Amino acid sequence: MDYESVLLVKNEVFVYQIPPRTSNRNYRAADWKLDAPTFTGRLRLISKGDQLFLRIEDRDSCALFAQCPIDQYPGPALESVSDSSRYFVIRVVSDSGDKAFVGIGFSDRGDSFDLNVSLQDHFKRLRNEASSDASSQGSSSAPEGPKLDLSFKEGQTIKINIGGNASGGVARKKPQGGPGAGGILLPPPPGAAKRGTPASSVTIPAPSQPQSASKEEWSDFLSQPQTAPSIPSQSQPSGDAPLLQF
């Protein structure tokens, strides 16, 4: 069931009896008797589902005076005149199906602007709904691929590693810190103390030295008489002998 929605209400609208169209030219409000309207009432623009109606009613009793079904805009059901933006020609339809063309107008130009905007918004909404329905039908008709089954089969189990150790495995021992385990620890650079970081003192073990000889061995060595090594005397070569012999 569709509900009626009131899109626009104007409390003053003038209705004119217009002469029949004799040519294909547009209607002109100057051809009407603008100072003597046929009826003065209120205008309501009502939508019911996809249908749109422009109703002219009595301002006091709200009785229906004329109704104009609008199936498109711009269209033959509602046309604007060529010499003013405040006047329109509408096609009214009676309950028996009889049709007639009458003129309507507003005293304020803003009222005619509101009527134009309401008509454009209604048909724009219908176009958007039609395009969205077409896109949804196209996506639903596309073939679907096979669904992925991620459920566990009967008797299937999984193993979860917590902390990087497999269930039933043996954890590896971390190397213990201590002297000789990580090499010689060097003291921090001198700049660290200037930046306010306290420098920790690190003890570097001295390299092992060979044991020195005992004092008794040195005293025995010094008590022995020291003799200069004998150098054999060499005869001076004669002046006639060569220095080197091969």
Coordinates of C-alpha atoms in Angstrom, one line a residue:
M1 CA 0.0 0.0 0.0
D2 CA 1.4 3.4 -1.0
Y3 CA 1.0 6.4 1.2
E4 CA 0.6 10.0 0.0
S5 CA 3.4 12.4 0.6
V6 CA 2.9 16.1 0.4
L7 CA 5.9 17.6 -1.5
L8 CA 4.7 21.3 -1.7
V9 CA 1.9 23.5 -0.4
K10 CA 1.2 27.0 -1.7
N11 CA -1.7 28.8 -0.1
E12 CA -2.5 31.1 -3.0
V13 CA -2.7 30.1 -6.7
F14 CA -4.7 31.7 -9.4
V15 CA -6.6 29.7 -12.1
Y16 CA -7.3 31.2 -15.6
Q17 CA -9.4 30.1 -18.5
I18 CA -7.1 30.2 -21.5
P19 CA -8.0 30.4 -25.2
P20 CA -7.3 27.3 -27.3
R21 CA -4.0 26.9 -29.0
T22 CA -4.1 27.8 -32.6
S23 CA -0.5 27.1 -33.5
N24 CA 2.6 25.2 -32.3
R25 CA 4.0 28.2 -30.5
N26 CA 4.2 28.2 -26.7
Y27 CA 1.5 29.7 -24.5
R28 CA 1.7 33.4 -23.5
A29 CA 0.3 34.7 -20.3
A30 CA -0.3 38.1 -21.9
D31 CA -3.2 36.4 -23.9
W32 CA -5.0 35.7 -20.6
K33 CA -7.2 37.9 -18.5
L34 CA -4.7 38.2 -15.7
D35 CA -6.7 40.7 -13.7
A36 CA -9.8 38.4 -13.6
P37 CA -8.8 34.9 -12.5
T38 CA -11.5 32.2 -12.7
F39 CA -10.6 30.7 -9.3
T40 CA -8.3 31.5 -6.4
G41 CA -7.3 28.6 -4.1
R42 CA -4.4 26.7 -2.7
L43 CA -2.0 24.3 -4.5
R44 CA -0.7 21.0 -3.2
L45 CA 1.8 18.7 -4.9
I46 CA 1.3 15.1 -3.7
S47 CA 3.2 11.9 -4.6
K48 CA 1.8 8.4 -4.2
G49 CA 4.4 5.8 -5.0
D50 CA 5.6 6.6 -8.5
Q51 CA 2.6 8.8 -9.3
L52 CA 2.5 12.6 -8.9
F53 CA -0.5 14.9 -8.7
L54 CA -1.0 18.6 -8.7
R55 CA -4.2 19.4 -6.9
I56 CA -6.0 22.8 -6.7
E57 CA -8.3 23.0 -3.7
D58 CA -10.5 25.5 -2.0
R59 CA -8.6 27.4 0.7
D60 CA -11.5 27.2 3.2
S61 CA -13.2 23.8 2.7
C62 CA -10.2 22.0 1.2
A63 CA -12.5 20.7 -1.5
L64 CA -10.9 19.5 -4.7
F65 CA -11.3 21.9 -7.6
A66 CA -9.1 20.4 -10.2
Q67 CA -6.4 17.7 -10.4
C68 CA -3.5 17.3 -12.8
P69 CA -1.7 14.0 -13.0
I70 CA 2.0 14.6 -13.9
D71 CA 3.9 11.6 -15.5
Q72 CA 7.0 13.6 -16.6
Y73 CA 8.5 17.0 -16.3
P74 CA 8.9 18.9 -18.6
G75 CA 6.0 17.4 -20.4
P76 CA 2.5 18.0 -21.8
A77 CA 0.9 17.8 -18.4
L78 CA 2.6 20.9 -17.2
E79 CA 4.2 23.6 -19.4
S80 CA 5.7 27.0 -18.6
V81 CA 4.7 30.0 -20.7
S82 CA 7.1 31.8 -22.9
D83 CA 6.7 35.4 -21.5
S84 CA 6.8 34.8 -17.7
S85 CA 8.2 32.5 -15.1
R86 CA 5.2 32.8 -12.7
Y87 CA 2.6 31.2 -15.0
F88 CA 2.1 27.6 -16.2
V89 CA -0.5 25.7 -18.3
I90 CA -1.7 22.4 -16.7
R91 CA -3.8 19.6 -18.1
V92 CA -6.6 18.7 -15.6
V93 CA -8.4 15.4 -15.7
S94 CA -11.8 14.7 -14.3
D95 CA -13.0 11.5 -12.6
S96 CA -14.7 10.5 -15.8
G97 CA -11.5 11.0 -17.8
D98 CA -12.3 14.3 -19.5
K99 CA -9.3 16.6 -20.1
A100 CA -8.9 20.3 -20.3
F101 CA -6.1 22.9 -20.2
V102 CA -6.2 25.7 -17.8
G103 CA -3.6 28.3 -16.7
I104 CA -2.3 28.9 -13.2
G105 CA -0.1 31.6 -11.8
F106 CA 1.5 32.9 -8.6
S107 CA 1.8 36.4 -7.3
D108 CA 5.3 35.7 -5.9
R109 CA 8.1 34.5 -8.2
G110 CA 9.5 32.4 -5.4
D111 CA 6.4 30.2 -5.4
S112 CA 6.9 29.2 -9.0
F113 CA 10.6 28.5 -8.3
D114 CA 9.6 26.1 -5.5
L115 CA 7.2 24.3 -7.8
N116 CA 10.0 23.8 -10.4
V117 CA 12.4 22.5 -7.8
S118 CA 9.9 20.1 -6.2
L119 CA 9.0 18.6 -9.6
Q120 CA 12.7 18.1 -10.6
D121 CA 13.5 16.5 -7.2
H122 CA 10.7 14.0 -7.5
F123 CA 11.6 12.7 -11.0
K124 CA 15.3 12.7 -10.1
R125 CA 14.5 10.4 -7.2
L126 CA 12.6 8.1 -9.5
R127 CA 15.5 7.8 -11.9
N128 CA 17.9 7.1 -9.1
E129 CA 15.7 4.3 -7.7
A130 CA 15.3 2.8 -11.2
S131 CA 19.1 2.7 -11.7
S132 CA 19.8 1.2 -8.3
D133 CA 17.2 -1.5 -8.9
A134 CA 18.7 -2.3 -12.3
S135 CA 22.2 -2.6 -10.8
S136 CA 21.0 -4.9 -8.0
Q137 CA 19.2 -7.2 -10.4
G138 CA 22.3 -7.4 -12.6
S139 CA 24.5 -8.3 -9.6
S140 CA 22.1 -10.9 -8.3
S141 CA 21.9 -12.6 -11.7
A142 CA 25.6 -13.1 -11.9
P143 CA 26.7 -16.7 -11.3
E144 CA 28.2 -17.3 -7.9
G145 CA 31.4 -19.3 -7.4
P146 CA 31.9 -22.3 -5.2
K147 CA 31.7 -21.5 -1.5
L148 CA 34.8 -22.1 0.6
D149 CA 34.2 -24.7 3.4
L150 CA 36.3 -23.8 6.5
S151 CA 34.6 -26.1 8.9
F152 CA 36.5 -28.9 10.7
K153 CA 36.0 -32.4 9.4
E154 CA 35.2 -35.3 11.8
G155 CA 38.2 -36.4 13.8
Q156 CA 40.4 -33.5 12.5
T157 CA 42.6 -31.8 15.1
I158 CA 45.0 -28.9 15.1
K159 CA 48.1 -28.0 17.1
I160 CA 48.8 -24.6 18.5
N161 CA 52.3 -23.3 19.4
I162 CA 52.3 -21.1 22.4
G163 CA 55.5 -19.1 23.0
G164 CA 57.2 -20.5 20.0
N165 CA 57.5 -24.0 21.6
A166 CA 55.7 -27.0 20.0
S167 CA 53.6 -29.2 22.3
G168 CA 55.9 -31.9 23.7
G169 CA 59.1 -30.3 22.4
V170 CA 62.1 -29.3 24.3
A171 CA 62.8 -25.6 24.8
R172 CA 66.2 -24.4 23.9
K173 CA 68.2 -22.9 26.7
K174 CA 69.3 -19.3 26.3
P175 CA 73.1 -18.7 26.7
Q176 CA 73.9 -17.6 30.3
G177 CA 75.8 -14.4 30.6
G178 CA 79.2 -14.4 32.4
P179 CA 82.9 -13.9 31.9
G180 CA 84.1 -15.3 28.6
A181 CA 80.6 -16.0 27.4
G182 CA 80.2 -12.9 25.2
G183 CA 83.8 -11.8 24.9
I184 CA 85.4 -8.7 26.5
L185 CA 82.9 -6.0 27.5
L186 CA 84.2 -2.6 26.6
P187 CA 83.4 0.6 28.5
P188 CA 80.9 3.0 27.0
P189 CA 82.2 5.9 24.8
P190 CA 83.2 9.1 26.6
G191 CA 80.2 11.0 25.1
A192 CA 77.8 8.9 27.1
A193 CA 78.9 10.4 30.4
K194 CA 78.5 14.0 28.9
R195 CA 74.9 13.3 27.9
G196 CA 74.1 12.4 31.5
T197 CA 74.2 8.6 31.2
P198 CA 76.3 7.2 34.1
A199 CA 79.2 5.3 32.8
S200 CA 79.5 1.8 34.4
S201 CA 82.9 0.5 35.3
V202 CA 83.9 -2.7 33.6
T203 CA 86.9 -4.8 34.7
I204 CA 88.9 -6.1 31.8
P205 CA 91.1 -9.1 32.8
A206 CA 94.8 -8.7 32.1
P207 CA 96.4 -11.2 29.7
S208 CA 98.3 -14.0 31.4
Q209 CA 102.1 -13.5 31.7
P210 CA 104.7 -16.3 31.9
Q211 CA 106.1 -16.9 35.4
S212 CA 109.4 -15.1 35.9
A213 CA 112.5 -16.9 37.0
S214 CA 113.1 -17.1 40.7
K215 CA 115.7 -14.9 42.4
E216 CA 118.0 -17.9 43.1
E217 CA 118.4 -18.6 39.4
W218 CA 119.3 -15.0 38.7
S219 CA 121.9 -15.0 41.5
D220 CA 123.6 -18.2 40.2
F221 CA 123.8 -16.6 36.8
L222 CA 125.4 -13.4 38.0
S223 CA 127.9 -15.2 40.3
Q224 CA 129.5 -17.0 37.3
P225 CA 132.7 -15.4 35.9
Q226 CA 132.0 -13.6 32.6
T227 CA 134.6 -14.2 29.9
A228 CA 134.7 -12.4 26.6
P229 CA 134.5 -14.7 23.6
S230 CA 137.8 -15.3 21.9
I231 CA 138.1 -14.0 18.3
P232 CA 140.6 -15.9 16.1
S233 CA 143.3 -13.7 14.7
Q234 CA 143.3 -13.3 10.9
S235 CA 146.5 -12.5 9.0
Q236 CA 146.5 -9.4 7.0
P237 CA 146.4 -10.1 3.3
S238 CA 149.4 -9.2 1.3
G239 CA 149.3 -6.6 -1.2
D240 CA 149.7 -9.1 -4.1
A241 CA 147.0 -11.5 -2.9
P242 CA 143.5 -10.8 -4.0
L243 CA 140.9 -9.9 -1.5
L244 CA 138.4 -12.6 -2.5
Q245 CA 139.2 -16.0 -3.9
F246 CA 136.6 -18.1 -5.7

